[in-house]
PDB file of C-alpha atoms in Angstrom:
ATOM      1  CA  MET I   1      -6.231 -17.227 -12.625  1.00 49.00           C
ATOM      2  CA  ASN I   2      -3.263 -16.262 -14.843  1.00 45.00           C
ATOM      3  CA  GLN I   3      -0.317 -18.566 -14.215  1.00 53.00           C
ATOM      4  CA  LEU I   4       3.238 -17.364 -14.716  1.00 55.00           C
ATOM      5  CA  SER I   5       4.232 -20.732 -16.131  1.00 52.00           C
ATOM      6  CA  GLY I   6       3.922 -21.474 -19.839  1.00 55.00           C
ATOM      7  CA  HIS I   7       4.660 -19.591 -23.026  1.00 59.00           C
ATOM      8  CA  PHE I   8       3.933 -15.859 -23.033  1.00 59.00           C
ATOM      9  CA  THR I   9       2.642 -14.351 -26.277  1.00 73.00           C
ATOM     10  CA  ILE I  10       2.363 -10.583 -26.692  1.00 79.00           C
ATOM     11  CA  ARG I  11      -1.374 -10.807 -26.096  1.00 74.00           C
ATOM     12  CA  ARG I  12      -0.965 -12.873 -22.924  1.00 67.00           C
ATOM     13  CA  LEU I  13       1.792 -10.578 -21.660  1.00 71.00           C
ATOM     14  CA  LEU I  14      -0.362  -7.476 -22.166  1.00 74.00           C
ATOM     15  CA  ALA I  15      -3.336  -9.161 -20.474  1.00 66.00           C
ATOM     16  CA  TYR I  16      -1.141 -10.166 -17.531  1.00 67.00           C
ATOM     17  CA  CYS I  17       0.393  -6.695 -17.132  1.00 72.00           C
ATOM     18  CA  ALA I  18      -2.877  -4.763 -17.503  1.00 73.00           C
ATOM     19  CA  ALA I  19      -4.109  -5.411 -13.955  1.00 69.00           C
ATOM     20  CA  PRO I  20      -0.831  -4.537 -12.143  1.00 69.00           C
ATOM     21  CA  VAL I  21      -0.477  -1.338 -14.177  1.00 76.00           C
ATOM     22  CA  ALA I  22      -4.088  -0.411 -13.407  1.00 74.00           C
ATOM     23  CA  MET I  23      -3.446  -1.105  -9.713  1.00 71.00           C
ATOM     24  CA  ILE I  24      -0.535   1.327  -9.609  1.00 73.00           C
ATOM     25  CA  VAL I  25      -2.516   3.989 -11.478  1.00 76.00           C
ATOM     26  CA  PHE I  26      -5.483   3.602  -9.146  1.00 71.00           C
ATOM     27  CA  THR I  27      -3.254   3.738  -6.066  1.00 69.00           C
ATOM     28  CA  SER I  28      -1.802   7.046  -7.282  1.00 70.00           C
ATOM     29  CA  ILE I  29      -5.340   8.468  -7.390  1.00 72.00           C
ATOM     30  CA  TYR I  30      -5.514   8.316  -3.564  1.00 68.00           C
ATOM     31  CA  GLY I  31      -3.567  11.547  -3.181  1.00 66.00           C
ATOM     32  CA  ILE I  32      -5.486  13.243  -6.000  1.00 80.00           C
ATOM     33  CA  VAL I  33      -8.819  12.407  -4.378  1.00 81.00           C
ATOM     34  CA  ASP I  34      -7.647  13.727  -1.012  1.00 80.00           C
ATOM     35  CA  GLY I  35      -6.493  16.920  -2.696  1.00 81.00           C
ATOM     36  CA  PHE I  36      -9.795  17.368  -4.520  1.00 87.00           C
ATOM     37  CA  PHE I  37     -11.923  17.157  -1.391  1.00 91.00           C
ATOM     38  CA  VAL I  38      -9.509  19.133   0.795  1.00 92.00           C
ATOM     39  CA  SER I  39      -9.210  21.955  -1.757  1.00 91.00           C
ATOM     40  CA  ASN I  40     -12.982  22.240  -2.200  1.00 91.00           C
ATOM     41  CA  TRP I  41     -14.080  21.865   1.430  1.00 94.00           C
ATOM     42  CA  ALA I  42     -11.098  22.670   3.663  1.00 91.00           C
ATOM     43  CA  GLY I  43      -9.543  25.568   1.742  1.00 92.00           C
ATOM     44  CA  GLN I  44      -6.398  26.485  -0.164  1.00 92.00           C
ATOM     45  CA  THR I  45      -4.070  26.477   2.836  1.00 94.00           C
ATOM     46  CA  ALA I  46      -5.055  22.923   3.794  1.00 94.00           C
ATOM     47  CA  PHE I  47      -4.696  21.858   0.157  1.00 93.00           C
ATOM     48  CA  ALA I  48      -1.201  23.374   0.014  1.00 94.00           C
ATOM     49  CA  ALA I  49      -0.285  21.599   3.255  1.00 94.00           C
ATOM     50  CA  VAL I  50      -1.333  18.188   1.877  1.00 92.00           C
ATOM     51  CA  ASN I  51       0.641  18.753  -1.332  1.00 92.00           C
ATOM     52  CA  LEU I  52       3.685  19.900   0.620  1.00 94.00           C
ATOM     53  CA  ILE I  53       3.871  16.879   2.941  1.00 94.00           C
ATOM     54  CA  MET I  54       2.771  14.283   0.373  1.00 91.00           C
ATOM     55  CA  PRO I  55       6.225  13.605  -1.213  1.00 91.00           C
ATOM     56  CA  ALA I  56       7.718  12.665   2.154  1.00 93.00           C
ATOM     57  CA  LEU I  57       4.804  10.345   2.879  1.00 91.00           C
ATOM     58  CA  MET I  58       5.090   8.705  -0.543  1.00 87.00           C
ATOM     59  CA  ILE I  59       8.778   8.000   0.061  1.00 89.00           C
ATOM     60  CA  LEU I  60       8.006   6.275   3.363  1.00 86.00           C
ATOM     61  CA  THR I  61       5.008   4.267   2.133  1.00 83.00           C
ATOM     62  CA  GLY I  62       6.759   3.562  -1.176  1.00 81.00           C
ATOM     63  CA  LEU I  63       9.113   1.208   0.651  1.00 85.00           C
ATOM     64  CA  GLY I  64       6.299  -1.296   0.241  1.00 86.00           C
ATOM     65  CA  PHE I  65       6.890  -1.237  -3.516  1.00 82.00           C
ATOM     66  CA  MET I  66      10.574  -1.934  -2.863  1.00 88.00           C
ATOM     67  CA  PHE I  67       9.790  -5.010  -0.781  1.00 90.00           C
ATOM     68  CA  GLY I  68       7.132  -6.072  -3.260  1.00 88.00           C
ATOM     69  CA  THR I  69       9.221  -5.699  -6.408  1.00 85.00           C
ATOM     70  CA  GLY I  70      12.416  -7.223  -5.023  1.00 89.00           C
ATOM     71  CA  GLY I  71      10.546  -9.861  -3.043  1.00 91.00           C
ATOM     72  CA  THR I  72       8.442 -10.895  -6.026  1.00 89.00           C
ATOM     73  CA  ALA I  73      11.572 -11.508  -8.104  1.00 89.00           C
ATOM     74  CA  LEU I  74      13.024 -13.764  -5.404  1.00 92.00           C
ATOM     75  CA  VAL I  75       9.765 -15.605  -4.716  1.00 92.00           C
ATOM     76  CA  ALA I  76       8.864 -16.058  -8.398  1.00 87.00           C
ATOM     77  CA  ARG I  77      12.310 -17.516  -9.116  1.00 89.00           C
ATOM     78  CA  THR I  78      11.933 -19.906  -6.186  1.00 91.00           C
ATOM     79  CA  LEU I  79       8.483 -20.955  -7.418  1.00 88.00           C
ATOM     80  CA  GLY I  80       9.952 -21.554 -10.868  1.00 85.00           C
ATOM     81  CA  GLU I  81      12.458 -23.918  -9.296  1.00 90.00           C
ATOM     82  CA  GLY I  82       9.554 -25.940  -7.889  1.00 88.00           C
ATOM     83  CA  LYS I  83      10.287 -25.001  -4.262  1.00 91.00           C
ATOM     84  CA  GLU I  84       6.810 -23.910  -3.194  1.00 91.00           C
ATOM     85  CA  LYS I  85       7.373 -24.288   0.561  1.00 92.00           C
ATOM     86  CA  LEU I  86      10.578 -22.239   0.422  1.00 93.00           C
ATOM     87  CA  ALA I  87       8.817 -19.630  -1.726  1.00 92.00           C
ATOM     88  CA  SER I  88       6.096 -19.304   0.919  1.00 94.00           C
ATOM     89  CA  GLU I  89       8.761 -18.937   3.602  1.00 93.00           C
ATOM     90  CA  TYR I  90      10.456 -16.140   1.640  1.00 94.00           C
ATOM     91  CA  PHE I  91       7.102 -14.497   0.941  1.00 95.00           C
ATOM     92  CA  SER I  92       6.080 -14.651   4.600  1.00 95.00           C
ATOM     93  CA  MET I  93       9.436 -13.375   5.810  1.00 94.00           C
ATOM     94  CA  ILE I  94       9.316 -10.392   3.445  1.00 94.00           C
ATOM     95  CA  THR I  95       5.695  -9.623   4.342  1.00 95.00           C
ATOM     96  CA  TRP I  96       6.178  -9.727   8.117  1.00 94.00           C
ATOM     97  CA  THR I  97       9.386  -7.683   7.824  1.00 94.00           C
ATOM     98  CA  ALA I  98       7.599  -5.027   5.762  1.00 94.00           C
ATOM     99  CA  ALA I  99       4.759  -4.880   8.302  1.00 95.00           C
ATOM    100  CA  ILE I 100       7.110  -4.475  11.277  1.00 94.00           C
ATOM    101  CA  LEU I 101       9.337  -1.982   9.465  1.00 94.00           C
ATOM    102  CA  GLY I 102       6.258  -0.051   8.342  1.00 95.00           C
ATOM    103  CA  ALA I 103       5.042   0.241  11.923  1.00 96.00           C
ATOM    104  CA  ILE I 104       8.470   1.375  13.153  1.00 95.00           C
ATOM    105  CA  ILE I 105       8.812   3.950  10.373  1.00 95.00           C
ATOM    106  CA  GLY I 106       5.282   5.130  11.102  1.00 95.00           C
ATOM    107  CA  ILE I 107       6.131   5.730  14.760  1.00 96.00           C
ATOM    108  CA  ILE I 108       9.350   7.578  13.901  1.00 96.00           C
ATOM    109  CA  GLY I 109       7.580   9.630  11.240  1.00 95.00           C
ATOM    110  CA  PHE I 110       4.772  10.454  13.682  1.00 97.00           C
ATOM    111  CA  ILE I 111       7.309  11.858  16.153  1.00 97.00           C
ATOM    112  CA  LEU I 112       9.311  13.746  13.513  1.00 96.00           C
ATOM    113  CA  ALA I 113       6.332  15.056  11.513  1.00 97.00           C
ATOM    114  CA  PRO I 114       6.813  18.713  12.617  1.00 97.00           C
ATOM    115  CA  ASP I 115      10.508  18.563  11.704  1.00 97.00           C
ATOM    116  CA  ILE I 116       9.728  17.011   8.311  1.00 96.00           C
ATOM    117  CA  ALA I 117       7.149  19.711   7.620  1.00 96.00           C
ATOM    118  CA  ARG I 118       9.592  22.476   8.543  1.00 96.00           C
ATOM    119  CA  MET I 119      12.305  20.890   6.396  1.00 95.00           C
ATOM    120  CA  LEU I 120       9.929  20.921   3.419  1.00 95.00           C
ATOM    121  CA  GLY I 121       9.205  24.616   3.955  1.00 94.00           C
ATOM    122  CA  ALA I 122       5.894  24.688   5.821  1.00 95.00           C
ATOM    123  CA  ASP I 123       5.089  28.090   7.307  1.00 94.00           C
ATOM    124  CA  SER I 124       3.057  28.753  10.442  1.00 94.00           C
ATOM    125  CA  SER I 125      -0.256  28.825   8.551  1.00 94.00           C
ATOM    126  CA  MET I 126       0.342  25.352   7.068  1.00 95.00           C
ATOM    127  CA  MET I 127       2.128  23.639   9.934  1.00 97.00           C
ATOM    128  CA  ASN I 128      -0.921  22.320  11.783  1.00 96.00           C
ATOM    129  CA  ASP I 129      -2.503  20.822   8.642  1.00 96.00           C
ATOM    130  CA  CYS I 130       0.823  19.316   7.515  1.00 96.00           C
ATOM    131  CA  VAL I 131       1.453  17.635  10.846  1.00 97.00           C
ATOM    132  CA  THR I 132      -2.144  16.461  11.277  1.00 97.00           C
ATOM    133  CA  TYR I 133      -2.310  14.897   7.819  1.00 96.00           C
ATOM    134  CA  ALA I 134       1.161  13.321   8.086  1.00 96.00           C
ATOM    135  CA  ARG I 135       0.631  11.838  11.541  1.00 97.00           C
ATOM    136  CA  LEU I 136      -2.744  10.313  10.731  1.00 97.00           C
ATOM    137  CA  VAL I 137      -1.483   8.807   7.469  1.00 95.00           C
ATOM    138  CA  LEU I 138       1.606   7.431   9.225  1.00 96.00           C
ATOM    139  CA  ILE I 139      -0.567   5.662  11.792  1.00 96.00           C
ATOM    140  CA  PHE I 140      -1.571   3.488   8.827  1.00 96.00           C
ATOM    141  CA  ASN I 141       1.956   3.275   7.396  1.00 95.00           C
ATOM    142  CA  ALA I 142       2.215  -0.503   7.869  1.00 95.00           C
ATOM    143  CA  THR I 143      -1.051  -1.161   6.000  1.00 95.00           C
ATOM    144  CA  TYR I 144      -0.060   1.324   3.288  1.00 91.00           C
ATOM    145  CA  MET I 145       3.229  -0.525   2.747  1.00 93.00           C
ATOM    146  CA  LEU I 146       1.536  -3.927   2.780  1.00 94.00           C
ATOM    147  CA  GLN I 147      -1.018  -2.768   0.220  1.00 91.00           C
ATOM    148  CA  ASN I 148       1.816  -1.763  -2.114  1.00 87.00           C
ATOM    149  CA  LEU I 149       3.651  -5.025  -1.426  1.00 92.00           C
ATOM    150  CA  PHE I 150       0.643  -7.269  -2.074  1.00 93.00           C
ATOM    151  CA  GLN I 151       0.048  -5.669  -5.462  1.00 86.00           C
ATOM    152  CA  SER I 152       3.253  -7.323  -6.668  1.00 86.00           C
ATOM    153  CA  PHE I 153       2.763 -10.634  -4.879  1.00 92.00           C
ATOM    154  CA  LEU I 154      -0.788 -11.120  -6.157  1.00 90.00           C
ATOM    155  CA  ALA I 155       0.630 -10.915  -9.669  1.00 82.00           C
ATOM    156  CA  ALA I 156       3.316 -13.457  -8.739  1.00 81.00           C
ATOM    157  CA  ALA I 157       0.587 -15.733  -7.380  1.00 86.00           C
ATOM    158  CA  GLY I 158      -1.164 -15.577 -10.743  1.00 80.00           C
ATOM    159  CA  ARG I 159      -4.039 -13.417  -9.478  1.00 86.00           C
ATOM    160  CA  PRO I 160      -3.419  -9.892 -10.837  1.00 81.00           C
ATOM    161  CA  GLY I 161      -7.153  -9.495 -11.425  1.00 83.00           C
ATOM    162  CA  LEU I 162      -7.884 -10.064  -7.749  1.00 90.00           C
ATOM    163  CA  GLY I 163      -5.241  -7.480  -6.897  1.00 85.00           C
ATOM    164  CA  PHE I 164      -6.982  -4.982  -9.159  1.00 85.00           C
ATOM    165  CA  VAL I 165     -10.362  -5.644  -7.543  1.00 90.00           C
ATOM    166  CA  ILE I 166      -8.879  -5.190  -4.058  1.00 91.00           C
ATOM    167  CA  THR I 167      -7.126  -1.961  -5.029  1.00 86.00           C
ATOM    168  CA  VAL I 168     -10.237  -0.525  -6.665  1.00 87.00           C
ATOM    169  CA  THR I 169     -12.340  -1.456  -3.620  1.00 92.00           C
ATOM    170  CA  GLY I 170      -9.888   0.302  -1.307  1.00 90.00           C
ATOM    171  CA  GLY I 171      -9.780   3.324  -3.621  1.00 87.00           C
ATOM    172  CA  ILE I 172     -13.557   3.629  -3.859  1.00 90.00           C
ATOM    173  CA  THR I 173     -13.771   3.322  -0.065  1.00 93.00           C
ATOM    174  CA  ASN I 174     -11.288   6.176   0.213  1.00 91.00           C
ATOM    175  CA  MET I 175     -13.352   8.331  -2.167  1.00 91.00           C
ATOM    176  CA  ILE I 176     -16.622   7.695  -0.331  1.00 94.00           C
ATOM    177  CA  LEU I 177     -15.057   8.367   3.066  1.00 96.00           C
ATOM    178  CA  ASP I 178     -13.361  11.520   1.734  1.00 94.00           C
ATOM    179  CA  TRP I 179     -16.794  12.781   0.690  1.00 94.00           C
ATOM    180  CA  LEU I 180     -18.231  11.833   4.095  1.00 96.00           C
ATOM    181  CA  PHE I 181     -15.408  12.984   6.384  1.00 96.00           C
ATOM    182  CA  VAL I 182     -14.306  16.109   4.485  1.00 95.00           C
ATOM    183  CA  GLY I 183     -17.417  17.150   2.567  1.00 93.00           C
ATOM    184  CA  ILE I 184     -20.117  16.287   5.116  1.00 95.00           C
ATOM    185  CA  PHE I 185     -18.418  16.179   8.526  1.00 96.00           C
ATOM    186  CA  HIS I 186     -15.895  18.944   7.644  1.00 94.00           C
ATOM    187  CA  TRP I 187     -12.977  17.210   9.319  1.00 95.00           C
ATOM    188  CA  GLY I 188     -10.511  18.836   6.897  1.00 94.00           C
ATOM    189  CA  THR I 189      -7.081  17.273   6.447  1.00 95.00           C
ATOM    190  CA  ALA I 190      -7.730  14.891   9.333  1.00 96.00           C
ATOM    191  CA  GLY I 191     -10.753  13.452   7.539  1.00 95.00           C
ATOM    192  CA  ALA I 192      -8.813  13.021   4.297  1.00 93.00           C
ATOM    193  CA  ALA I 193      -5.984  11.213   6.089  1.00 94.00           C
ATOM    194  CA  ILE I 194      -8.345   8.875   7.964  1.00 96.00           C
ATOM    195  CA  ALA I 195     -10.192   8.066   4.731  1.00 94.00           C
ATOM    196  CA  THR I 196      -6.920   7.184   3.027  1.00 91.00           C
ATOM    197  CA  GLY I 197      -5.850   5.058   5.984  1.00 94.00           C
ATOM    198  CA  ILE I 198      -9.067   3.045   6.029  1.00 95.00           C
ATOM    199  CA  GLY I 199      -8.706   2.457   2.286  1.00 92.00           C
ATOM    200  CA  THR I 200      -5.242   0.970   2.847  1.00 93.00           C
ATOM    201  CA  VAL I 201      -6.589  -1.298   5.595  1.00 96.00           C
ATOM    202  CA  ILE I 202      -8.924  -2.853   3.026  1.00 94.00           C
ATOM    203  CA  GLY I 203      -6.100  -3.026   0.487  1.00 92.00           C
ATOM    204  CA  SER I 204      -3.829  -4.877   2.906  1.00 95.00           C
ATOM    205  CA  LEU I 205      -6.020  -7.059   5.141  1.00 96.00           C
ATOM    206  CA  TRP I 206      -8.055  -8.548   2.290  1.00 96.00           C
ATOM    207  CA  PRO I 207      -5.024 -10.004   0.451  1.00 96.00           C
ATOM    208  CA  MET I 208      -3.422 -10.977   3.767  1.00 96.00           C
ATOM    209  CA  ILE I 209      -6.458 -13.080   4.678  1.00 96.00           C
ATOM    210  CA  TRP I 210      -6.572 -14.489   1.140  1.00 96.00           C
ATOM    211  CA  PHE I 211      -2.936 -15.600   1.290  1.00 96.00           C
ATOM    212  CA  MET I 212      -3.586 -17.218   4.678  1.00 95.00           C
ATOM    213  CA  THR I 213      -6.701 -19.135   3.678  1.00 94.00           C
ATOM    214  CA  SER I 214      -6.806 -19.659  -0.090  1.00 89.00           C
ATOM    215  CA  GLY I 215      -6.115 -23.100  -1.518  1.00 85.00           C
ATOM    216  CA  SER I 216      -5.762 -21.798  -5.077  1.00 84.00           C
ATOM    217  CA  THR I 217      -2.325 -20.201  -4.681  1.00 87.00           C
ATOM    218  CA  PRO I 218       1.129 -21.739  -4.238  1.00 89.00           C
ATOM    219  CA  LEU I 219       2.021 -18.851  -1.906  1.00 91.00           C
ATOM    220  CA  HIS I 220       0.820 -18.834   1.686  1.00 93.00           C
ATOM    221  CA  LEU I 221       1.464 -16.601   4.661  1.00 94.00           C
ATOM    222  CA  ILE I 222       2.911 -18.812   7.368  1.00 91.00           C
ATOM    223  CA  VAL I 223       4.828 -18.553  10.625  1.00 86.00           C
ATOM    224  CA  ILE I 224       8.534 -18.605   9.821  1.00 84.00           C
ATOM    225  CA  ARG I 225      11.951 -18.392  11.426  1.00 81.00           C
ATOM    226  CA  PHE I 226      13.582 -15.113  10.445  1.00 81.00           C
ATOM    227  CA  SER I 227      16.658 -15.045   8.207  1.00 82.00           C
ATOM    228  CA  ILE I 228      18.405 -11.867   7.090  1.00 85.00           C
ATOM    229  CA  ARG I 229      19.675 -13.161   3.728  1.00 83.00           C
ATOM    230  CA  PRO I 230      16.370 -13.141   1.774  1.00 81.00           C
ATOM    231  CA  ILE I 231      15.594  -9.678   3.115  1.00 84.00           C
ATOM    232  CA  LEU I 232      18.928  -8.342   1.941  1.00 81.00           C
TER     233      LEU I 232
END
């Protein structure tokens, strides 16, 4: 466990930052892995479709980083003031809000997927793969956002190493399922999207359960009364 409290030397700072940086790098590999398997087993058109729709999906799922980065600053400051219960309330409020917002955005994105694909320039040969990949990924939008959010909060809880292990586990799961769904079952873009989604489920539910049950962290997921101010 790497506590935020205490004096930070250059060596300690680099050691603390190594895991979060590695988490972000490994998360970015998700799209690369999908592209590798789709291009080799589903064809160039499917590969082009995934690359075309990916920026829009990253914008939507990237909101999790926004909640995580801003929320971590607020929660870490509150922890530094010695207000652990209030910090857990803020943490819980931000987490539940991100989950609900992620689900809502996923539903809207699912409905508007054909329009988003057309706006990005998808032609008739790419449309089906674009929409299929986008809709299946967006089904998991809430878990994708929570995975991004928990990367920041695990660092704030003094457990960046655990965050790295969780992210790597989710990433390896994605790679194995990509090989199975795309390479063996030949599910194409649908298989790649489902593999990515299952990887994010691991990356979100594992830390969620840990924050609910662990006694080694000052932050806990609890039932709270909603307040708009911390969210803003």
